[in-house]
Amino acid sequence: MFIIGVLASGKGSNLQAIINHINSGFLNVKIGVVISDNPDAYALKIARDWHIPSEYIEPGKYKTFLEKNQEKKYVECLKKHGVELVCLAGFMRVIKKEFFNAYRGKIINIHPSLLPSFRGLQAWKQALDYGVRFTGCTVHFVEEEIDTGPIILQAVVPVLDDDTPKSLHQRIQEKEHIIYPLAIKLISENKIFIKGRRVIINEN
Ligand code: GRF
């Protein structure tokens, strides 16, 4: 069975969506472990409720990335649980060297905009403030530079005249909960190939 690891800092709705898609039989993968840098992350509670191994691993002294020794502990924990694909799901830290040494090309992320537009934080608010008519979400491979790796899947969400940051984010998340499990399914079934910056999906 293909084993994934989920890293989450917050409420874990994407984790829940992955679990739902496993329970329905759509996804034939196992979540080996859920790790958080935030001891109060609701994602950890979701993991406990579903009897999925979960760990809080201290991030160390920096705010935006993990201290080198701590990053090593994340990687050791993922390896210990046999994780083959690392899924970032609202993990609020930049991934650094220890991760890339161990899992290069095997780390994916979900971002709440149509990349390359609106990289970084609160991308739904950036889209609203900019005035675009359409935004959405992107599942992509993770590279050193933030929100730049090859794009696996995207979904489009129209921006409505009466949208608030909250309502727009909510509709984007509904799409996230569809395309993130689908991307994991395609990777677990070996249907995804990277060709330069392009990701080719081979359904055969
Ligand atoms: C999502 O909007 C995702 O795009 C971003 O962080 C948020 C995580 O949400 N990377 P949740 O914790 O999965 O509900």
PDB file of N, CA, C and O in Angstrom, residues 117-145:
ATOM      1  N   SER A 117      -0.040  33.139 -10.020  1.00  0.00           N
ATOM      2  CA  SER A 117      -0.587  34.347  -9.388  1.00  0.00           C
ATOM      3  C   SER A 117      -0.719  34.141  -7.885  1.00  0.00           C
ATOM      4  O   SER A 117      -1.084  33.045  -7.438  1.00  0.00           O
ATOM      5  N   PHE A 118      -0.462  35.185  -7.148  1.00  0.00           N
ATOM      6  CA  PHE A 118      -0.744  35.241  -5.707  1.00  0.00           C
ATOM      7  C   PHE A 118      -0.055  34.149  -4.899  1.00  0.00           C
ATOM      8  O   PHE A 118      -0.695  33.328  -4.245  1.00  0.00           O
ATOM      9  N   ARG A 119       1.277  34.138  -5.010  1.00  0.00           N
ATOM     10  CA  ARG A 119       2.061  33.262  -4.143  1.00  0.00           C
ATOM     11  C   ARG A 119       2.023  33.827  -2.728  1.00  0.00           C
ATOM     12  O   ARG A 119       1.664  34.974  -2.512  1.00  0.00           O
ATOM     13  N   GLY A 120       2.383  32.998  -1.768  1.00  0.00           N
ATOM     14  CA  GLY A 120       2.501  33.478  -0.384  1.00  0.00           C
ATOM     15  C   GLY A 120       1.215  33.397   0.408  1.00  0.00           C
ATOM     16  O   GLY A 120       0.297  32.651   0.056  1.00  0.00           O
ATOM     17  N   LEU A 121       1.144  34.213   1.456  1.00  0.00           N
ATOM     18  CA  LEU A 121       0.068  34.085   2.445  1.00  0.00           C
ATOM     19  C   LEU A 121      -1.250  34.698   1.971  1.00  0.00           C
ATOM     20  O   LEU A 121      -1.269  35.627   1.179  1.00  0.00           O
ATOM     21  N   GLN A 122      -2.353  34.176   2.507  1.00  0.00           N
ATOM     22  CA  GLN A 122      -3.711  34.684   2.252  1.00  0.00           C
ATOM     23  C   GLN A 122      -3.946  34.990   0.774  1.00  0.00           C
ATOM     24  O   GLN A 122      -4.390  36.078   0.395  1.00  0.00           O
ATOM     25  N   ALA A 123      -3.672  33.991  -0.042  1.00  0.00           N
ATOM     26  CA  ALA A 123      -3.743  34.176  -1.496  1.00  0.00           C
ATOM     27  C   ALA A 123      -5.155  34.529  -1.955  1.00  0.00           C
ATOM     28  O   ALA A 123      -5.334  35.223  -2.952  1.00  0.00           O
ATOM     29  N   TRP A 124      -6.165  34.065  -1.226  1.00  0.00           N
ATOM     30  CA  TRP A 124      -7.557  34.385  -1.592  1.00  0.00           C
ATOM     31  C   TRP A 124      -7.810  35.872  -1.394  1.00  0.00           C
ATOM     32  O   TRP A 124      -8.505  36.505  -2.184  1.00  0.00           O
ATOM     33  N   LYS A 125      -7.219  36.458  -0.357  1.00  0.00           N
ATOM     34  CA  LYS A 125      -7.391  37.885  -0.096  1.00  0.00           C
ATOM     35  C   LYS A 125      -6.611  38.706  -1.124  1.00  0.00           C
ATOM     36  O   LYS A 125      -7.095  39.730  -1.612  1.00  0.00           O
ATOM     37  N   GLN A 126      -5.436  38.227  -1.464  1.00  0.00           N
ATOM     38  CA  GLN A 126      -4.656  38.897  -2.514  1.00  0.00           C
ATOM     39  C   GLN A 126      -5.465  38.953  -3.811  1.00  0.00           C
ATOM     40  O   GLN A 126      -5.482  39.979  -4.491  1.00  0.00           O
ATOM     41  N   ALA A 127      -6.140  37.838  -4.141  1.00  0.00           N
ATOM     42  CA  ALA A 127      -6.917  37.771  -5.389  1.00  0.00           C
ATOM     43  C   ALA A 127      -8.097  38.745  -5.334  1.00  0.00           C
ATOM     44  O   ALA A 127      -8.372  39.467  -6.295  1.00  0.00           O
ATOM     45  N   LEU A 128      -8.766  38.769  -4.174  1.00  0.00           N
ATOM     46  CA  LEU A 128      -9.917  39.659  -3.996  1.00  0.00           C
ATOM     47  C   LEU A 128      -9.475  41.122  -4.096  1.00  0.00           C
ATOM     48  O   LEU A 128     -10.077  41.925  -4.819  1.00  0.00           O
ATOM     49  N   ASP A 129      -8.390  41.455  -3.403  1.00  0.00           N
ATOM     50  CA  ASP A 129      -7.889  42.839  -3.409  1.00  0.00           C
ATOM     51  C   ASP A 129      -7.443  43.267  -4.809  1.00  0.00           C
ATOM     52  O   ASP A 129      -7.600  44.419  -5.202  1.00  0.00           O
ATOM     53  N   TYR A 130      -6.899  42.302  -5.574  1.00  0.00           N
ATOM     54  CA  TYR A 130      -6.420  42.639  -6.916  1.00  0.00           C
ATOM     55  C   TYR A 130      -7.577  42.864  -7.880  1.00  0.00           C
ATOM     56  O   TYR A 130      -7.483  43.616  -8.842  1.00  0.00           O
ATOM     57  N   GLY A 131      -8.696  42.156  -7.609  1.00  0.00           N
ATOM     58  CA  GLY A 131      -9.879  42.336  -8.458  1.00  0.00           C
ATOM     59  C   GLY A 131      -9.994  41.348  -9.593  1.00  0.00           C
ATOM     60  O   GLY A 131     -10.719  41.603 -10.562  1.00  0.00           O
ATOM     61  N   VAL A 132      -9.321  40.203  -9.495  1.00  0.00           N
ATOM     62  CA  VAL A 132      -9.457  39.210 -10.572  1.00  0.00           C
ATOM     63  C   VAL A 132     -10.879  38.634 -10.577  1.00  0.00           C
ATOM     64  O   VAL A 132     -11.551  38.623  -9.534  1.00  0.00           O
ATOM     65  N   ARG A 133     -11.324  38.177 -11.736  1.00  0.00           N
ATOM     66  CA  ARG A 133     -12.653  37.578 -11.870  1.00  0.00           C
ATOM     67  C   ARG A 133     -12.645  36.095 -11.512  1.00  0.00           C
ATOM     68  O   ARG A 133     -13.667  35.524 -11.181  1.00  0.00           O
ATOM     69  N   PHE A 134     -11.469  35.485 -11.679  1.00  0.00           N
ATOM     70  CA  PHE A 134     -11.338  34.056 -11.375  1.00  0.00           C
ATOM     71  C   PHE A 134     -10.084  33.822 -10.549  1.00  0.00           C
ATOM     72  O   PHE A 134      -9.043  34.420 -10.795  1.00  0.00           O
ATOM     73  N   THR A 135     -10.214  32.955  -9.569  1.00  0.00           N
ATOM     74  CA  THR A 135      -9.046  32.476  -8.844  1.00  0.00           C
ATOM     75  C   THR A 135      -9.247  30.970  -8.683  1.00  0.00           C
ATOM     76  O   THR A 135      -9.910  30.353  -9.501  1.00  0.00           O
ATOM     77  N   GLY A 136      -8.670  30.358  -7.655  1.00  0.00           N
ATOM     78  CA  GLY A 136      -8.841  28.917  -7.521  1.00  0.00           C
ATOM     79  C   GLY A 136      -7.807  28.306  -6.614  1.00  0.00           C
ATOM     80  O   GLY A 136      -7.392  28.934  -5.628  1.00  0.00           O
ATOM     81  N   CYS A 137      -7.382  27.100  -6.953  1.00  0.00           N
ATOM     82  CA  CYS A 137      -6.370  26.426  -6.141  1.00  0.00           C
ATOM     83  C   CYS A 137      -5.474  25.573  -7.028  1.00  0.00           C
ATOM     84  O   CYS A 137      -5.858  25.218  -8.154  1.00  0.00           O
ATOM     85  N   THR A 138      -4.304  25.265  -6.486  1.00  0.00           N
ATOM     86  CA  THR A 138      -3.262  24.571  -7.251  1.00  0.00           C
ATOM     87  C   THR A 138      -2.617  23.505  -6.385  1.00  0.00           C
ATOM     88  O   THR A 138      -2.230  23.792  -5.250  1.00  0.00           O
ATOM     89  N   VAL A 139      -2.486  22.287  -6.923  1.00  0.00           N
ATOM     90  CA  VAL A 139      -1.636  21.279  -6.278  1.00  0.00           C
ATOM     91  C   VAL A 139      -0.339  21.232  -7.077  1.00  0.00           C
ATOM     92  O   VAL A 139      -0.371  21.107  -8.311  1.00  0.00           O
ATOM     93  N   HIS A 140       0.790  21.366  -6.392  1.00  0.00           N
ATOM     94  CA  HIS A 140       2.070  21.427  -7.107  1.00  0.00           C
ATOM     95  C   HIS A 140       3.158  20.701  -6.331  1.00  0.00           C
ATOM     96  O   HIS A 140       3.048  20.512  -5.110  1.00  0.00           O
ATOM     97  N   PHE A 141       4.195  20.291  -7.070  1.00  0.00           N
ATOM     98  CA  PHE A 141       5.376  19.749  -6.406  1.00  0.00           C
ATOM     99  C   PHE A 141       6.105  20.897  -5.710  1.00  0.00           C
ATOM    100  O   PHE A 141       6.052  22.040  -6.157  1.00  0.00           O
ATOM    101  N   VAL A 142       6.767  20.563  -4.601  1.00  0.00           N
ATOM    102  CA  VAL A 142       7.433  21.604  -3.819  1.00  0.00           C
ATOM    103  C   VAL A 142       8.908  21.675  -4.198  1.00  0.00           C
ATOM    104  O   VAL A 142       9.585  20.645  -4.272  1.00  0.00           O
ATOM    105  N   GLU A 143       9.340  22.900  -4.485  1.00  0.00           N
ATOM    106  CA  GLU A 143      10.758  23.169  -4.731  1.00  0.00           C
ATOM    107  C   GLU A 143      11.228  24.179  -3.702  1.00  0.00           C
ATOM    108  O   GLU A 143      10.437  24.699  -2.925  1.00  0.00           O
ATOM    109  N   GLU A 144      12.546  24.487  -3.757  1.00  0.00           N
ATOM    110  CA  GLU A 144      13.123  25.391  -2.748  1.00  0.00           C
ATOM    111  C   GLU A 144      12.392  26.736  -2.703  1.00  0.00           C
ATOM    112  O   GLU A 144      12.108  27.261  -1.639  1.00  0.00           O
ATOM    113  N   GLU A 145      12.121  27.298  -3.876  1.00  0.00           N
ATOM    114  CA  GLU A 145      11.455  28.599  -3.888  1.00  0.00           C
ATOM    115  C   GLU A 145       9.954  28.393  -3.631  1.00  0.00           C
ATOM    116  O   GLU A 145       9.348  27.461  -4.193  1.00  0.00           O
TER     117      GLU A 145
END
